[in-house]
């Protein structure tokens, strides 16, 4: 089994689910719940629960929230390599879910923004392993040097590398050209249709994936209810897999992270792309059937 090293963000998600249309400048009844979050930490959690050997590199605050997030990761079976920041709090994301299920996120990276190259444990970067890089680490200016250093260490160690695009709005603010430059050498890119459009300007997901194979040998596009597709620079046509039917969508937060965690072990095992896509879709369906972005402990 290939050990997966995830470098990324650790957050606490405050999820507010509105019961009615939002009353602007007034009150709207809602159900508010707190959960472990952060794209990188979510992926590591799902990987560990599904049986992968996984280490997570990140930064947390010296607060109770940070301690709780640290213990959660260990509870999932993650080798959590968290540096405690003495000044910044653990990152927090307010997830506002409308009565129609639309999500808007307000993020405060907190300690994530101070991740530095010195925080990277050298023993985790070794031949035969796989590095998964959360795009948030590269997009955030404060942690960017750590992300670039981790990618360089993985390349020098001969590790395979995958990268996730994070989120379309901050990706657009950062710019496609710098992001593609920073991630040079990665073998696999995860994106959704909006993120792929930001990087390529193409509305069609398959066309965007084909363009992106000029930078990444393999590209996976997450298409929500339409499933997912995989494109390789060695194939003329994409491979597609339909989404799994979900009786009741409880919470879509973290579905893309769960997808990546389902896809990676099958892909790392050398199985066909269709099989890896199906595994990703299945874990995403499991995620949206639960409240929060993480597996149930």
Coordinates of C-alpha atoms in Angstrom, one line a residue:
X1 CA 0.0 0.0 0.0
X2 CA 1.3 3.4 -1.0
X3 CA 1.6 5.9 1.9
X4 CA -0.1 9.1 1.1
X5 CA 1.3 12.4 2.6
X6 CA -1.3 15.2 2.6
X7 CA -0.1 18.8 2.9
X8 CA -3.0 21.2 3.5
X9 CA -5.4 23.1 5.6
X10 CA -7.0 22.2 9.0
X11 CA -10.2 24.0 9.9
X12 CA -13.2 24.0 12.1
X13 CA -16.4 24.3 10.1
X14 CA -19.3 26.2 11.6
X15 CA -22.2 25.0 9.4
X16 CA -25.3 27.2 9.5
X17 CA -28.3 25.7 7.7
X18 CA -31.1 28.2 7.1
X19 CA -34.6 27.0 7.5
X20 CA -36.1 29.7 5.4
X21 CA -35.0 32.2 2.7
X22 CA -32.3 34.5 4.2
X23 CA -33.8 37.7 5.7
X24 CA -31.1 40.2 4.8
X25 CA -30.1 42.6 7.6
X26 CA -32.4 40.6 10.0
X27 CA -32.7 37.2 11.6
X28 CA -33.2 33.8 9.9
X29 CA -33.8 30.6 11.9
X30 CA -31.1 28.1 11.3
X31 CA -29.5 24.9 12.6
X32 CA -25.8 25.6 13.5
X33 CA -23.4 22.7 14.0
X34 CA -19.6 22.5 14.4
X35 CA -17.4 20.0 12.6
X36 CA -13.8 19.3 11.7
X37 CA -12.9 20.7 8.3
X38 CA -10.2 21.9 5.9
X39 CA -9.8 20.3 2.5
X40 CA -6.5 18.6 3.2
X41 CA -7.5 17.3 6.7
X42 CA -10.8 16.0 5.2
X43 CA -9.0 14.1 2.5
X44 CA -6.6 12.6 5.0
X45 CA -9.5 11.6 7.3
X46 CA -11.4 9.8 4.6
X47 CA -8.3 8.1 3.3
X48 CA -7.5 6.8 6.8
X49 CA -11.0 5.5 7.5
X50 CA -11.0 3.7 4.2
X51 CA -7.8 1.9 5.1
X52 CA -5.0 3.9 3.6
X53 CA -1.7 4.7 5.4
X54 CA -1.8 8.5 5.5
X55 CA 0.1 11.4 7.2
X56 CA -1.2 14.9 7.4
X57 CA 1.1 18.0 7.6
X58 CA -0.5 21.2 8.8
X59 CA -0.6 23.9 11.4
X60 CA -3.1 24.5 14.3
X61 CA -3.5 27.1 17.0
X62 CA -2.6 26.6 20.7
X63 CA -6.3 26.5 21.5
X64 CA -8.9 24.0 22.5
X65 CA -10.3 23.9 19.0
X66 CA -6.9 23.0 17.7
X67 CA -6.4 20.2 20.3
X68 CA -9.8 18.8 19.4
X69 CA -9.0 18.8 15.6
X70 CA -5.7 17.1 16.4
X71 CA -7.4 14.4 18.4
X72 CA -10.0 13.9 15.7
X73 CA -7.3 13.2 13.1
X74 CA -5.7 10.7 15.4
X75 CA -9.1 9.1 16.0
X76 CA -9.4 8.5 12.3
X77 CA -6.0 6.8 12.2
X78 CA -4.2 9.7 10.6
X79 CA -0.5 10.3 11.4
X80 CA -1.1 13.9 12.3
X81 CA 2.1 16.1 12.0
X82 CA 0.6 19.3 13.3
X83 CA 2.8 22.3 14.3
X84 CA 1.2 24.3 17.1
X85 CA 1.2 28.1 16.4
X86 CA 1.6 30.1 19.6
X87 CA -0.1 33.2 18.2
X88 CA -2.7 32.4 15.5
X89 CA -5.9 30.5 16.2
X90 CA -6.9 27.3 14.5
X91 CA -8.5 28.1 11.1
X92 CA -12.3 28.5 10.9
X93 CA -14.8 28.4 8.1
X94 CA -18.4 29.6 8.3
X95 CA -20.4 27.5 5.9
X96 CA -23.7 29.2 5.1
X97 CA -26.3 26.8 3.6
X98 CA -29.5 28.3 2.2
X99 CA -32.9 26.6 2.5
X100 CA -32.3 25.4 -1.1
X101 CA -28.9 23.8 -0.2
X102 CA -26.6 26.4 -1.8
X103 CA -23.4 26.9 0.1
X104 CA -21.3 30.0 0.7
X105 CA -18.1 29.8 2.7
X106 CA -16.4 32.5 4.7
X107 CA -12.9 31.4 5.6
X108 CA -10.4 32.5 8.2
X109 CA -7.2 30.4 7.6
X110 CA -5.7 31.3 11.0
X111 CA -2.7 29.1 11.7
X112 CA -2.8 27.6 8.3
X113 CA -1.5 30.8 6.8
X114 CA 1.8 30.4 8.8
X115 CA 2.8 26.9 7.5
X116 CA 6.4 27.2 6.6
X117 CA 9.0 25.0 4.9
X118 CA 10.5 24.3 8.4
X119 CA 7.2 22.6 9.4
X120 CA 7.7 19.8 6.8
X121 CA 8.9 16.6 8.4
X122 CA 11.7 15.3 6.2
X123 CA 11.0 11.6 7.1
X124 CA 7.7 11.7 5.3
X125 CA 9.2 12.5 1.9
X126 CA 10.6 9.2 0.6
X127 CA 10.7 7.1 -2.5
X128 CA 7.5 5.1 -3.1
X129 CA 5.2 7.5 -1.4
X130 CA 2.6 9.9 -2.8
X131 CA 2.1 13.6 -2.0
X132 CA -1.3 15.1 -2.2
X133 CA -1.2 18.9 -2.1
X134 CA -4.2 21.0 -1.2
X135 CA -4.5 24.0 -3.5
X136 CA -5.4 26.2 -0.5
X137 CA -1.8 25.9 0.7
X138 CA -0.5 27.3 -2.6
X139 CA -3.2 29.9 -3.0
X140 CA -2.6 31.3 0.5
X141 CA 0.4 33.6 0.3
X142 CA 1.5 32.9 3.9
X143 CA 1.7 29.1 3.3
X144 CA 2.8 29.2 -0.3
X145 CA 6.5 28.7 0.3
X146 CA 5.7 25.6 2.4
X147 CA 3.6 24.2 -0.4
X148 CA 6.3 24.8 -3.1
X149 CA 8.9 23.3 -0.8
X150 CA 6.8 20.2 -0.2
X151 CA 6.3 19.8 -4.0
X152 CA 10.1 20.1 -4.5
X153 CA 10.9 17.7 -1.8
X154 CA 8.4 15.1 -3.2
X155 CA 9.9 15.5 -6.7
X156 CA 13.4 15.0 -5.4
X157 CA 12.4 12.0 -3.5
X158 CA 10.7 10.4 -6.5
X159 CA 7.2 10.5 -5.1
X160 CA 4.1 10.7 -7.3
X161 CA 2.2 14.0 -6.8
X162 CA -1.5 15.0 -7.1
X163 CA -2.9 18.5 -6.6
X164 CA -6.3 19.8 -5.8
X165 CA -7.5 23.2 -7.1
X166 CA -9.1 24.3 -3.8
X167 CA -11.9 26.7 -4.7
X168 CA -12.7 28.7 -7.9
X169 CA -12.9 32.2 -6.4
X170 CA -9.5 32.3 -4.6
X171 CA -8.0 30.4 -7.5
X172 CA -9.2 33.2 -9.9
X173 CA -7.9 35.9 -7.6
X174 CA -4.5 34.1 -7.6
X175 CA -4.4 33.6 -11.4
X176 CA -4.2 30.5 -13.5
X177 CA -0.6 31.1 -14.7
X178 CA 1.0 31.2 -11.3
X179 CA -0.9 28.1 -10.1
X180 CA 0.1 26.1 -13.1
X181 CA 3.7 27.2 -12.6
X182 CA 3.8 26.2 -8.9
X183 CA 2.3 22.7 -9.6
X184 CA 4.6 21.8 -12.5
X185 CA 5.6 18.2 -12.2
X186 CA 2.4 16.9 -10.6
X187 CA 1.1 13.8 -12.2
X188 CA -2.6 14.3 -11.4
X189 CA -4.9 17.3 -11.0
X190 CA -8.3 17.3 -9.3
X191 CA -10.7 20.1 -10.3
X192 CA -14.4 20.8 -10.5
X193 CA -15.9 22.3 -13.6
X194 CA -15.7 25.9 -12.2
X195 CA -12.1 25.5 -11.3
X196 CA -11.2 24.0 -14.6
X197 CA -12.8 27.0 -16.3
X198 CA -10.7 29.4 -14.3
X199 CA -7.6 27.6 -15.4
X200 CA -8.5 27.2 -19.0
X201 CA -11.3 29.6 -19.9
X202 CA -13.3 26.6 -21.3
X203 CA -16.9 26.1 -20.3
X204 CA -17.0 22.4 -21.4
X205 CA -15.4 20.2 -18.7
X206 CA -14.0 17.6 -21.1
X207 CA -12.5 20.4 -23.3
X208 CA -11.0 22.0 -20.2
X209 CA -9.5 18.7 -19.1
X210 CA -7.9 18.1 -22.5
X211 CA -6.3 21.6 -22.3
X212 CA -5.0 20.9 -18.8
X213 CA -3.2 17.7 -20.0
X214 CA -0.7 20.1 -21.4
X215 CA 0.5 20.6 -17.8
X216 CA -0.7 17.4 -16.0
X217 CA -0.4 13.9 -17.5
X218 CA -3.8 13.1 -15.9
X219 CA -6.8 15.3 -15.0
X220 CA -9.9 14.5 -13.1
X221 CA -12.9 16.7 -13.2
X222 CA -15.6 16.4 -10.6
X223 CA -19.1 17.1 -12.1
X224 CA -21.4 16.8 -9.0
X225 CA -24.7 15.2 -10.1
X226 CA -23.2 14.3 -13.5
X227 CA -20.5 12.1 -11.9
X228 CA -16.8 12.6 -12.9
X229 CA -14.4 12.3 -15.8
X230 CA -10.7 11.4 -16.2
X231 CA -8.6 12.6 -19.1
X232 CA -5.0 11.5 -20.0
X233 CA -2.6 13.0 -22.4
X234 CA -2.2 9.5 -23.9
X235 CA -5.9 9.0 -24.7
X236 CA -8.1 10.7 -27.4
X237 CA -11.3 10.6 -25.3
X238 CA -12.1 11.0 -21.6
X239 CA -13.3 8.2 -19.3
X240 CA -16.6 9.1 -17.5
X241 CA -18.4 7.6 -14.5
X242 CA -21.9 8.4 -13.4
X243 CA -22.7 9.7 -9.9
X244 CA -24.2 7.3 -7.4
X245 CA -27.9 7.8 -6.6
X246 CA -28.3 9.3 -3.1
X247 CA -31.8 9.0 -1.5
X248 CA -31.3 12.1 0.6
X249 CA -28.6 14.8 0.4
X250 CA -27.8 15.9 3.9
X251 CA -24.8 18.1 3.5
X252 CA -22.6 18.6 0.4
X253 CA -19.7 20.0 2.4
X254 CA -16.5 18.0 1.7
X255 CA -17.9 15.8 -1.1
X256 CA -15.1 16.8 -3.4
X257 CA -12.6 15.9 -0.7
X258 CA -14.2 12.5 -0.2
X259 CA -14.1 11.9 -3.9
X260 CA -10.4 12.5 -4.0
X261 CA -9.9 10.1 -1.1
X262 CA -11.9 7.4 -2.9
X263 CA -10.1 7.9 -6.2
X264 CA -6.5 8.0 -5.0
X265 CA -6.0 4.5 -3.5
X266 CA -7.5 2.8 -6.5
X267 CA -5.5 5.0 -8.9
X268 CA -2.2 4.4 -6.9
X269 CA -2.9 0.7 -7.1
X270 CA -2.7 1.0 -10.9
X271 CA -6.4 0.1 -11.5
X272 CA -8.3 1.4 -14.5
X273 CA -9.5 5.0 -14.4
X274 CA -13.2 4.0 -14.6
X275 CA -12.7 2.0 -11.4
X276 CA -11.0 4.8 -9.6
X277 CA -13.7 7.3 -10.7
X278 CA -16.4 4.9 -9.4
X279 CA -14.7 4.6 -6.1
X280 CA -14.5 8.4 -5.8
X281 CA -18.1 8.8 -6.7
X282 CA -19.1 6.2 -4.1
X283 CA -17.2 7.9 -1.3
X284 CA -18.6 11.3 -2.3
X285 CA -22.1 9.9 -2.1
X286 CA -21.3 8.6 1.3
X287 CA -20.1 12.0 2.4
X288 CA -23.2 13.9 1.2
X289 CA -25.4 11.5 3.1
X290 CA -23.9 12.6 6.4
X291 CA -23.7 16.0 8.2
X292 CA -20.2 17.6 8.0
X293 CA -17.2 17.1 5.7
X294 CA -15.6 14.2 7.6
X295 CA -16.4 10.5 8.3
X296 CA -18.4 9.7 11.4
X297 CA -16.1 8.7 14.3

